[in-house]
Short mmCIF file of C-alpha atoms and ligand atoms in Angstrom, two decimals:
data_model
loop_
_atom_site.label_atom_id
_atom_site.label_comp_id
_atom_site.label_asym_id
_atom_site.label_seq_id
_atom_site.Cartn_x
_atom_site.Cartn_y
_atom_site.Cartn_z
CA MET A 1 -18.44 175.71 79.24
CA LYS A 2 -17.56 173.53 76.29
CA ARG A 3 -20.54 172.82 74.03
CA ILE A 4 -20.31 169.30 72.63
CA ILE A 5 -21.90 167.40 69.75
CA LEU A 6 -21.47 163.66 70.14
CA LEU A 7 -21.68 161.42 67.06
CA GLY A 8 -22.34 157.76 67.84
CA ALA A 9 -23.73 158.35 71.33
CA SER A 10 -25.30 154.88 71.50
CA GLY A 11 -22.04 152.96 71.02
CA SER A 12 -19.29 151.83 73.37
CA ILE A 13 -17.18 155.03 73.13
CA GLY A 14 -20.34 157.16 72.86
CA THR A 15 -21.77 155.78 76.11
CA GLN A 16 -18.50 156.33 77.96
CA THR A 17 -18.25 159.86 76.56
CA LEU A 18 -21.70 160.58 78.03
CA ASP A 19 -20.34 159.42 81.41
CA ILE A 20 -17.51 161.94 81.21
CA ILE A 21 -19.83 164.77 80.13
CA ALA A 22 -22.12 163.93 83.08
CA LYS A 23 -19.14 163.76 85.45
CA TYR A 24 -18.20 167.41 84.73
CA PRO A 25 -21.47 169.37 84.45
CA GLN A 26 -19.62 172.66 85.03
CA GLU A 27 -17.25 171.99 82.12
CA PHE A 28 -19.29 170.30 79.39
CA LEU A 29 -22.71 170.83 77.84
CA LEU A 30 -24.16 168.29 75.42
CA VAL A 31 -26.02 170.19 72.70
CA GLY A 32 -26.52 167.49 70.08
CA PHE A 33 -25.96 163.80 69.48
CA SER A 34 -26.52 161.00 66.99
CA VAL A 35 -27.54 157.41 67.48
CA GLY A 36 -27.38 154.60 64.94
CA LYS A 37 -29.85 151.78 64.74
CA GLN A 38 -30.41 151.71 68.52
CA ALA A 39 -32.89 154.57 68.21
CA SER A 40 -34.58 153.78 71.54
CA LYS A 41 -31.45 155.00 73.36
CA ALA A 42 -32.14 158.58 72.25
CA GLU A 43 -34.92 159.03 74.79
CA ASP A 44 -32.69 157.98 77.72
CA ILE A 45 -29.90 160.27 76.58
CA LEU A 46 -32.32 163.18 76.32
CA ASP A 47 -33.58 162.50 79.86
CA ARG A 48 -30.02 162.61 81.17
CA PHE A 49 -29.03 165.69 79.13
CA PRO A 50 -31.91 168.20 78.81
CA SER A 51 -29.45 170.68 77.24
CA VAL A 52 -29.70 168.77 73.94
CA ARG A 53 -31.18 170.81 71.06
CA ALA A 54 -30.65 168.44 68.10
CA VAL A 55 -30.69 164.68 67.55
CA CYS A 56 -29.72 162.67 64.46
CA PHE A 57 -30.90 159.14 63.71
CA GLN A 58 -29.47 156.71 61.21
CA GLU A 59 -32.92 155.91 59.88
CA LYS A 60 -35.67 158.19 58.63
CA ASP A 61 -38.56 156.33 60.30
CA ALA A 62 -36.96 156.60 63.72
CA ALA A 63 -36.40 160.32 63.19
CA TYR A 64 -40.05 160.92 62.24
CA ALA A 65 -41.34 158.92 65.22
CA PHE A 66 -39.07 160.87 67.58
CA LYS A 67 -40.03 164.23 66.09
CA ASP A 68 -43.72 163.55 66.86
CA ASP A 69 -42.89 163.58 70.57
CA HIS A 70 -40.24 166.31 70.43
CA GLU A 71 -41.49 169.21 68.33
CA GLU A 72 -39.05 171.53 70.12
CA LEU A 73 -35.92 169.68 68.93
CA GLU A 74 -34.17 169.65 65.60
CA VAL A 75 -34.42 166.05 64.40
CA LEU A 76 -32.21 164.83 61.55
CA TYR A 77 -31.40 161.53 59.90
CA GLY A 78 -28.94 159.71 57.65
CA ASP A 79 -25.38 160.57 56.61
CA SER A 80 -26.38 164.11 55.59
CA GLY A 81 -28.06 164.51 58.98
CA LEU A 82 -24.70 163.95 60.69
CA VAL A 83 -23.22 166.81 58.66
CA ASP A 84 -26.24 169.08 59.28
CA LEU A 85 -26.03 168.34 62.99
CA ILE A 86 -22.49 169.75 62.98
CA GLN A 87 -23.08 172.65 60.59
CA GLU A 88 -26.38 173.89 61.98
CA ASN A 89 -25.57 173.77 65.68
CA GLU A 90 -23.07 175.95 67.51
CA ALA A 91 -20.58 173.77 69.32
CA ASP A 92 -16.97 173.99 70.44
CA MET A 93 -16.19 170.31 70.09
CA VAL A 94 -17.43 167.41 68.01
CA VAL A 95 -16.74 163.99 69.51
CA ASN A 96 -16.64 161.41 66.73
CA ALA A 97 -17.52 158.01 68.21
CA LEU A 98 -18.90 156.58 64.97
CA VAL A 99 -17.52 153.31 63.69
CA GLY A 100 -16.29 152.99 60.12
CA PHE A 101 -16.00 155.09 56.96
CA VAL A 102 -19.24 156.92 57.80
CA GLY A 103 -17.12 158.97 60.24
CA LEU A 104 -14.94 160.54 57.54
CA VAL A 105 -17.22 163.22 56.10
CA PRO A 106 -18.39 164.46 59.54
CA THR A 107 -14.74 164.78 60.65
CA ILE A 108 -13.88 166.80 57.53
CA LYS A 109 -16.99 169.00 57.81
CA ALA A 110 -16.39 169.62 61.51
CA LEU A 111 -12.82 170.76 60.80
CA GLU A 112 -14.00 172.95 57.93
CA ALA A 113 -16.41 174.54 60.41
CA ASN A 114 -13.38 175.19 62.64
CA ARG A 115 -14.45 172.82 65.40
CA ILE A 116 -12.25 170.84 67.74
CA VAL A 117 -12.71 167.19 66.79
CA ALA A 118 -12.04 164.61 69.49
CA THR A 119 -12.04 161.41 67.52
CA ALA A 120 -12.20 157.74 68.35
CA ASN A 121 -13.19 157.12 64.73
CA LYS A 122 -9.86 155.80 63.52
CA GLU A 123 -11.24 154.93 60.09
CA SER A 124 -11.48 158.65 59.20
CA LEU A 125 -7.80 159.17 60.08
CA VAL A 126 -6.78 156.04 58.17
CA VAL A 127 -8.73 156.94 55.02
CA GLY A 128 -8.53 160.74 55.03
CA GLY A 129 -5.38 161.51 57.03
CA LYS A 130 -3.89 163.66 54.28
CA LEU A 131 -7.07 165.72 53.77
CA ILE A 132 -7.42 166.14 57.53
CA ASN A 133 -3.83 167.35 57.90
CA ASP A 134 -4.26 169.71 54.93
CA LEU A 135 -7.23 171.31 56.71
CA LEU A 136 -5.28 171.59 59.95
CA ASP A 137 -2.42 173.22 58.01
CA GLN A 138 -4.90 175.80 56.71
CA GLY A 139 -5.68 176.62 60.33
CA LYS A 140 -9.02 174.84 60.31
CA GLY A 141 -10.07 173.22 63.59
CA LYS A 142 -8.08 170.87 65.73
CA ILE A 143 -7.85 167.08 66.08
CA ILE A 144 -7.50 165.27 69.39
CA PRO A 145 -7.22 161.49 69.54
CA ILE A 146 -9.31 159.36 71.87
CA ASP A 147 -7.69 156.01 71.10
CA SER A 148 -5.77 154.93 74.21
CA GLU A 149 -2.48 154.29 72.39
CA HIS A 150 -2.45 157.75 70.83
CA VAL A 151 -3.36 159.44 74.07
CA GLY A 152 -0.48 157.42 75.55
CA VAL A 153 1.91 158.56 72.79
CA ALA A 154 0.82 162.19 73.25
CA LYS A 155 1.49 161.99 76.99
CA CYS A 156 4.90 160.34 76.53
CA LEU A 157 5.93 162.85 73.84
CA ALA A 158 4.87 165.75 76.05
CA GLU A 159 7.54 164.66 78.51
CA ALA A 160 10.19 163.12 76.23
CA GLU A 161 13.39 164.78 75.03
CA GLU A 162 13.08 164.63 71.26
CA ARG A 163 16.79 164.18 70.50
CA LYS A 164 16.97 161.05 72.69
CA ILE A 165 14.05 159.20 71.07
CA ALA A 166 14.88 155.93 69.31
CA LYS A 167 11.38 154.47 68.88
CA ILE A 168 7.80 155.16 69.84
CA LYS A 169 5.99 151.93 70.70
CA ILE A 170 2.30 151.25 70.81
CA THR A 171 1.19 148.14 72.62
CA ALA A 172 -1.10 145.35 71.41
CA SER A 173 -2.75 142.61 73.42
CA GLY A 174 -2.99 140.32 70.38
CA GLY A 175 -6.77 140.05 70.68
CA ALA A 176 -8.99 137.08 71.36
CA LEU A 177 -7.07 134.56 69.24
CA ARG A 178 -3.54 135.35 70.33
CA ASP A 179 -2.95 131.84 71.72
CA TYR A 180 -5.10 129.99 69.19
CA PRO A 181 -3.24 127.43 67.01
CA LEU A 182 -2.27 129.15 63.75
CA GLU A 183 -3.31 126.18 61.59
CA LYS A 184 -6.83 126.27 63.03
CA LEU A 185 -7.49 130.00 62.63
CA ASP A 186 -9.72 129.39 59.61
CA GLU A 187 -12.16 127.49 61.86
CA VAL A 188 -12.77 130.12 64.55
CA THR A 189 -16.30 131.39 65.09
CA PRO A 190 -17.34 135.04 65.51
CA GLU A 191 -18.02 134.31 69.21
CA GLN A 192 -14.44 133.15 69.71
CA ALA A 193 -12.99 136.14 67.86
CA LEU A 194 -15.22 138.53 69.84
CA ALA A 195 -13.97 137.28 73.23
CA HIS A 196 -11.35 140.01 73.80
CA PRO A 197 -9.23 139.26 76.87
CA ASN A 198 -9.00 142.85 78.18
CA TRP A 199 -11.45 145.27 76.57
CA THR A 200 -15.23 145.44 76.04
CA MET A 201 -15.82 147.35 72.80
CA GLY A 202 -17.98 147.45 69.69
CA LYS A 203 -17.94 144.31 67.53
CA LYS A 204 -16.06 145.79 64.59
CA ILE A 205 -13.03 146.96 66.55
CA THR A 206 -13.02 143.72 68.54
CA ILE A 207 -12.61 141.71 65.33
CA ASP A 208 -10.01 144.26 64.16
CA CYS A 209 -8.12 143.45 67.38
CA ALA A 210 -8.25 139.71 66.66
CA THR A 211 -6.78 140.26 63.16
CA MET A 212 -4.69 143.15 64.48
CA MET A 213 -5.89 145.29 61.57
CA ASN A 214 -6.68 147.61 64.48
CA LYS A 215 -2.96 147.92 65.23
CA GLY A 216 -2.20 148.47 61.54
CA PHE A 217 -4.79 151.27 61.58
CA GLU A 218 -3.26 152.68 64.76
CA LEU A 219 0.21 152.85 63.16
CA ILE A 220 -1.30 154.87 60.29
CA GLU A 221 -3.26 157.03 62.76
CA ALA A 222 -0.03 157.67 64.68
CA CYS A 223 1.79 158.83 61.50
CA VAL A 224 -1.11 161.20 60.70
CA LEU A 225 -1.62 162.58 64.20
CA PHE A 226 2.01 163.03 65.18
CA ARG A 227 3.30 163.83 61.65
CA ARG A 228 5.99 161.20 61.89
CA LYS A 229 7.28 158.39 59.68
CA MET A 230 6.04 154.80 59.89
CA ASP A 231 9.58 153.82 60.89
CA ASP A 232 9.38 155.96 64.02
CA PHE A 233 6.80 153.55 65.47
CA SER A 234 6.73 149.88 66.34
CA ILE A 235 4.35 147.40 67.93
CA LEU A 236 5.06 145.96 71.35
CA MET A 237 2.99 142.92 72.31
CA HIS A 238 1.72 143.25 75.86
CA ARG A 239 -0.79 140.84 77.30
CA GLU A 240 -2.49 142.90 79.99
CA SER A 241 -3.25 146.17 78.10
CA GLN A 242 -2.01 148.13 81.13
CA MET A 243 0.65 149.96 79.19
CA HIS A 244 -0.67 151.76 76.11
CA ALA A 245 2.44 153.36 74.67
CA CYS A 246 6.05 154.11 75.49
CA VAL A 247 8.93 156.12 74.15
CA GLU A 248 12.24 154.30 74.03
CA TYR A 249 15.40 156.37 74.24
CA THR A 250 18.61 155.51 72.39
CA ASN A 251 20.16 154.50 75.75
CA GLY A 252 17.37 151.94 76.29
CA ARG A 253 15.49 153.88 78.97
CA LEU A 254 11.73 154.12 78.59
CA LEU A 255 8.93 156.59 79.28
CA CYS A 256 5.69 154.60 79.71
CA ASP A 257 2.00 155.44 79.83
CA ILE A 258 0.42 152.96 82.21
CA SER A 259 -3.23 152.86 83.27
CA SER A 260 -6.03 150.32 83.53
CA PRO A 261 -7.75 149.29 80.27
CA ASP A 262 -10.70 151.67 80.59
CA MET A 263 -11.54 154.19 77.86
CA HIS A 264 -12.99 156.71 80.35
CA GLY A 265 -9.41 157.95 80.99
CA PRO A 266 -8.47 158.64 77.34
CA ILE A 267 -11.91 160.18 76.68
CA GLU A 268 -11.51 162.51 79.65
CA TYR A 269 -8.04 163.46 78.40
CA ALA A 270 -9.47 164.25 74.95
CA LEU A 271 -12.45 166.26 76.21
CA PHE A 272 -10.08 168.39 78.30
CA GLU A 273 -7.75 168.67 75.25
CA GLY A 274 -4.90 167.16 77.21
CA GLN A 275 -5.17 169.70 80.05
CA VAL A 276 -5.31 167.06 82.78
CA GLU A 277 -2.79 165.76 85.26
CA PHE A 278 -1.06 162.55 84.30
CA GLU A 279 1.96 160.54 85.27
CA ILE A 280 4.53 158.98 82.97
CA LYS A 281 6.62 156.16 84.39
CA HIS A 282 10.37 156.25 83.70
CA VAL A 283 12.09 152.85 83.74
CA ARG A 284 15.51 151.50 82.82
CA SER A 285 14.03 148.49 81.05
CA LEU A 286 10.68 146.74 80.54
CA LYS A 287 11.87 144.02 82.92
CA LYS A 288 11.48 146.56 85.74
CA LEU A 289 7.71 146.45 85.17
CA LYS A 290 7.45 143.22 87.11
CA ASN A 291 3.76 142.37 86.76
CA LEU A 292 3.49 143.24 83.09
CA HIS A 293 4.29 140.86 80.26
CA PHE A 294 5.73 141.83 76.91
CA PHE A 295 6.60 139.75 73.88
CA ASP A 296 7.61 140.17 70.26
CA PHE A 297 5.13 140.83 67.48
CA ASP A 298 4.65 137.82 65.17
CA PRO A 299 3.80 139.09 61.64
CA SER A 300 2.89 135.58 60.39
CA ARG A 301 -0.05 135.45 62.82
CA TYR A 302 -1.29 138.90 61.85
CA PRO A 303 -0.97 139.55 58.07
CA CYS A 304 -3.34 142.54 58.35
CA VAL A 305 -0.62 144.65 59.97
CA GLU A 306 1.62 144.31 56.91
CA LEU A 307 -1.34 145.07 54.62
CA ALA A 308 -2.06 148.27 56.52
CA LYS A 309 1.59 149.33 56.33
CA LYS A 310 1.67 148.52 52.61
CA ALA A 311 -1.48 150.58 51.95
CA TYR A 312 0.00 153.52 53.84
CA GLU A 313 3.21 153.24 51.82
CA LEU A 314 1.22 153.11 48.55
CA GLY A 315 -0.55 156.30 49.63
CA GLY A 316 -3.32 158.01 47.66
CA ASN A 317 -6.60 156.11 47.86
CA ALA A 318 -4.95 152.83 49.01
CA THR A 319 -5.94 153.28 52.65
CA ALA A 320 -9.56 153.89 51.54
CA ILE A 321 -9.41 150.52 49.74
CA LEU A 322 -7.81 148.90 52.78
CA ASN A 323 -10.50 150.22 55.08
CA ALA A 324 -13.51 149.45 52.87
CA ALA A 325 -12.33 145.90 52.14
CA ASN A 326 -11.77 145.37 55.85
CA GLU A 327 -15.23 146.69 56.78
CA ILE A 328 -16.92 144.39 54.28
CA ALA A 329 -14.76 141.42 55.28
CA VAL A 330 -15.38 141.90 59.02
CA ASN A 331 -19.14 142.13 58.45
CA ALA A 332 -19.07 139.02 56.27
CA PHE A 333 -17.12 137.13 58.92
CA LEU A 334 -19.56 138.23 61.64
CA ASP A 335 -22.43 137.07 59.39
CA GLY A 336 -20.81 133.65 58.99
CA GLN A 337 -20.20 134.14 55.26
CA ILE A 338 -16.40 133.93 55.23
CA ALA A 339 -13.70 132.42 57.43
CA PHE A 340 -11.63 134.50 59.85
CA THR A 341 -8.55 134.02 57.68
CA ASP A 342 -10.45 135.28 54.61
CA ILE A 343 -10.48 138.80 56.08
CA ALA A 344 -6.80 139.32 55.21
CA TYR A 345 -7.16 137.56 51.82
CA LEU A 346 -10.02 139.81 50.79
CA VAL A 347 -8.17 142.97 51.83
CA GLU A 348 -5.07 141.81 49.96
CA GLU A 349 -7.04 141.11 46.79
CA ALA A 350 -8.82 144.46 46.92
CA LEU A 351 -5.50 146.27 47.35
CA SER A 352 -4.02 144.58 44.32
CA ASP A 353 -7.12 144.79 42.05
CA ILE A 354 -8.71 148.20 42.69
CA PRO A 355 -7.09 151.05 40.71
CA LEU A 356 -4.89 153.33 42.78
CA ILE A 357 -4.85 157.07 42.40
CA GLY A 358 -2.27 159.44 43.81
CA GLU A 359 -3.83 162.64 45.15
CA PRO A 360 -7.44 161.79 45.99
CA THR A 361 -10.06 164.40 46.78
CA LEU A 362 -12.80 163.62 49.27
CA GLU A 363 -15.00 162.57 46.34
CA ASP A 364 -12.25 160.24 45.07
CA LEU A 365 -12.03 158.60 48.50
CA ILE A 366 -15.80 158.13 48.60
CA PHE A 367 -15.62 156.60 45.12
CA ALA A 368 -12.79 154.23 46.14
CA ASP A 369 -14.82 153.22 49.19
CA THR A 370 -17.94 152.49 47.13
CA MET A 371 -16.02 150.64 44.42
CA THR A 372 -14.13 148.50 46.94
CA ARG A 373 -17.33 147.57 48.76
CA SER A 374 -18.96 146.38 45.51
CA TYR A 375 -15.81 144.49 44.54
CA CYS A 376 -15.61 142.68 47.89
CA LEU A 377 -19.32 141.86 48.03
CA GLU A 378 -19.04 140.36 44.56
CA ARG A 379 -15.97 138.30 45.56
CA ILE A 380 -17.84 136.98 48.58
CA ARG A 381 -20.90 136.15 46.46
CA LEU A 382 -18.80 134.28 43.87
CA ALA A 383 -16.94 132.32 46.56
CA LYS A 384 -20.16 130.90 48.02
P1 NAD B 401 -19.85 150.79 68.47
O1 NAD B 401 -20.24 149.85 67.40
O2 NAD B 401 -20.06 150.39 69.88
O3 NAD B 401 -20.55 152.20 68.25
C1 NAD B 401 -20.57 152.82 67.00
C2 NAD B 401 -21.55 153.97 66.98
O4 NAD B 401 -21.67 154.42 65.62
C3 NAD B 401 -22.96 153.59 67.43
O5 NAD B 401 -23.57 154.70 68.06
C4 NAD B 401 -23.65 153.29 66.11
O6 NAD B 401 -25.04 153.38 66.20
C5 NAD B 401 -23.06 154.36 65.23
N1 NAD B 401 -23.11 154.05 63.81
C6 NAD B 401 -22.58 152.96 63.19
N2 NAD B 401 -22.82 153.01 61.86
C7 NAD B 401 -23.52 154.16 61.64
C8 NAD B 401 -24.06 154.78 60.48
N3 NAD B 401 -23.93 154.22 59.27
N4 NAD B 401 -24.69 155.95 60.63
C9 NAD B 401 -24.82 156.54 61.83
N5 NAD B 401 -24.34 155.99 62.97
C10 NAD B 401 -23.69 154.82 62.87
O7 NAD B 401 -18.29 151.11 68.23
P2 NAD B 401 -17.20 151.60 69.28
O8 NAD B 401 -16.53 150.43 69.86
O9 NAD B 401 -17.77 152.63 70.18
O10 NAD B 401 -16.15 152.27 68.31
C11 NAD B 401 -16.33 153.58 67.76
C12 NAD B 401 -15.00 154.01 67.15
O11 NAD B 401 -14.03 154.14 68.19
C13 NAD B 401 -14.41 153.01 66.16
O12 NAD B 401 -13.76 153.68 65.13
C14 NAD B 401 -13.40 152.24 67.00
O13 NAD B 401 -12.37 151.70 66.23
C15 NAD B 401 -12.89 153.33 67.92
N6 NAD B 401 -12.36 152.88 69.22
C16 NAD B 401 -13.17 152.21 70.08
C17 NAD B 401 -12.69 151.81 71.32
C18 NAD B 401 -13.59 151.13 72.32
O14 NAD B 401 -13.14 150.87 73.44
N7 NAD B 401 -14.82 150.81 72.01
C19 NAD B 401 -11.36 152.08 71.66
C20 NAD B 401 -10.56 152.78 70.75
C21 NAD B 401 -11.08 153.18 69.55
MG1 MG B 402 -6.50 151.45 70.54
#
């Protein structure tokens, strides 16, 4: 039985991970979990999974209130609580379903503790990819992606003949504003940007899909996870989100990962560490996939993709700056403080103004994150 600690159990990926754990009671045992501000969900999760021994809350008050009713459990709180949850409880796998930079330290600590980390938290791979790979190189732990595109890439690569590969493509729906007039993008409301055509997800990633920063992040994630160059990958626009990734051979033939847009599949794949049956479709050309629609990526509509690529190329702490500026900008847009188009401007400014350093430690990355957040908040305040 695989003992699992789930970080971010109250979110979109967290909830679906609980479904998979419940679906295979002979395979998985939930021993600990964290919730964010939706503290009330902890009680329901505990009812469903009596095997839980430890719970972490984002806020201290919620933790104290919960502890009153659950003397028998270890109850933790805050960022340090997430780390204690991992370090103090025996588990085989940590599932990281947190959103944002807060996921980085738990990922690092889980690897240091030699755990298997199944991660949906792309921000930790974007910001700390080098540190994560260094730990893996030292034989510490294991990383398994949950993101559908990376699960798709892993499946395609498992079947592909390396010497024939020309490109690895990850697909993108284009998000909620893909057909919106370019000249009016500065007027869109959070509600419009949150109306994703194919997926129901947390708010932050849904906005990242509308700007396609999400796809920029996924390109970086792919380089980190598969230890390949940025040039090995490209974006394929695909309206229906039925195909998640494909490998294109030099002769034009393709190996495609096709499945409905439902994260339960990729989560199940990750929890079983890829030891599941799957089918890769071989086609002579994309035109053979009759009901699916593909089109070219338009960089002018999605400046965030170029910014992500630039940050990755700059290296060092640049992806920490990219990520922090994006987190602040997305929050400010959701709060109605800045326009949709300001998200890319703010990220661009942060990348050119915040000092870059070459070989950041974890502390350096945390510093870059903090500094970038202050910088962006100040820019937003001054612009009001
Ligand atoms: P979400 O907002 O629905 O859930 C995030 C979880 O993190 C919640 O449990 C929340 O309470 C917790 N959390 C947030 N901030 C916290 C903090 N400071 N301290 C402690 N807990 C905190 O987000 P989501 O859509 O589930 O996304 C989670 C991650 O998975 C993101 O990195 C996202 O990019 C990635 N992802 C999501 C999907 C999807 O379908 N939702 C698909 C692919 C990748
Ligand atoms: Mg994805």
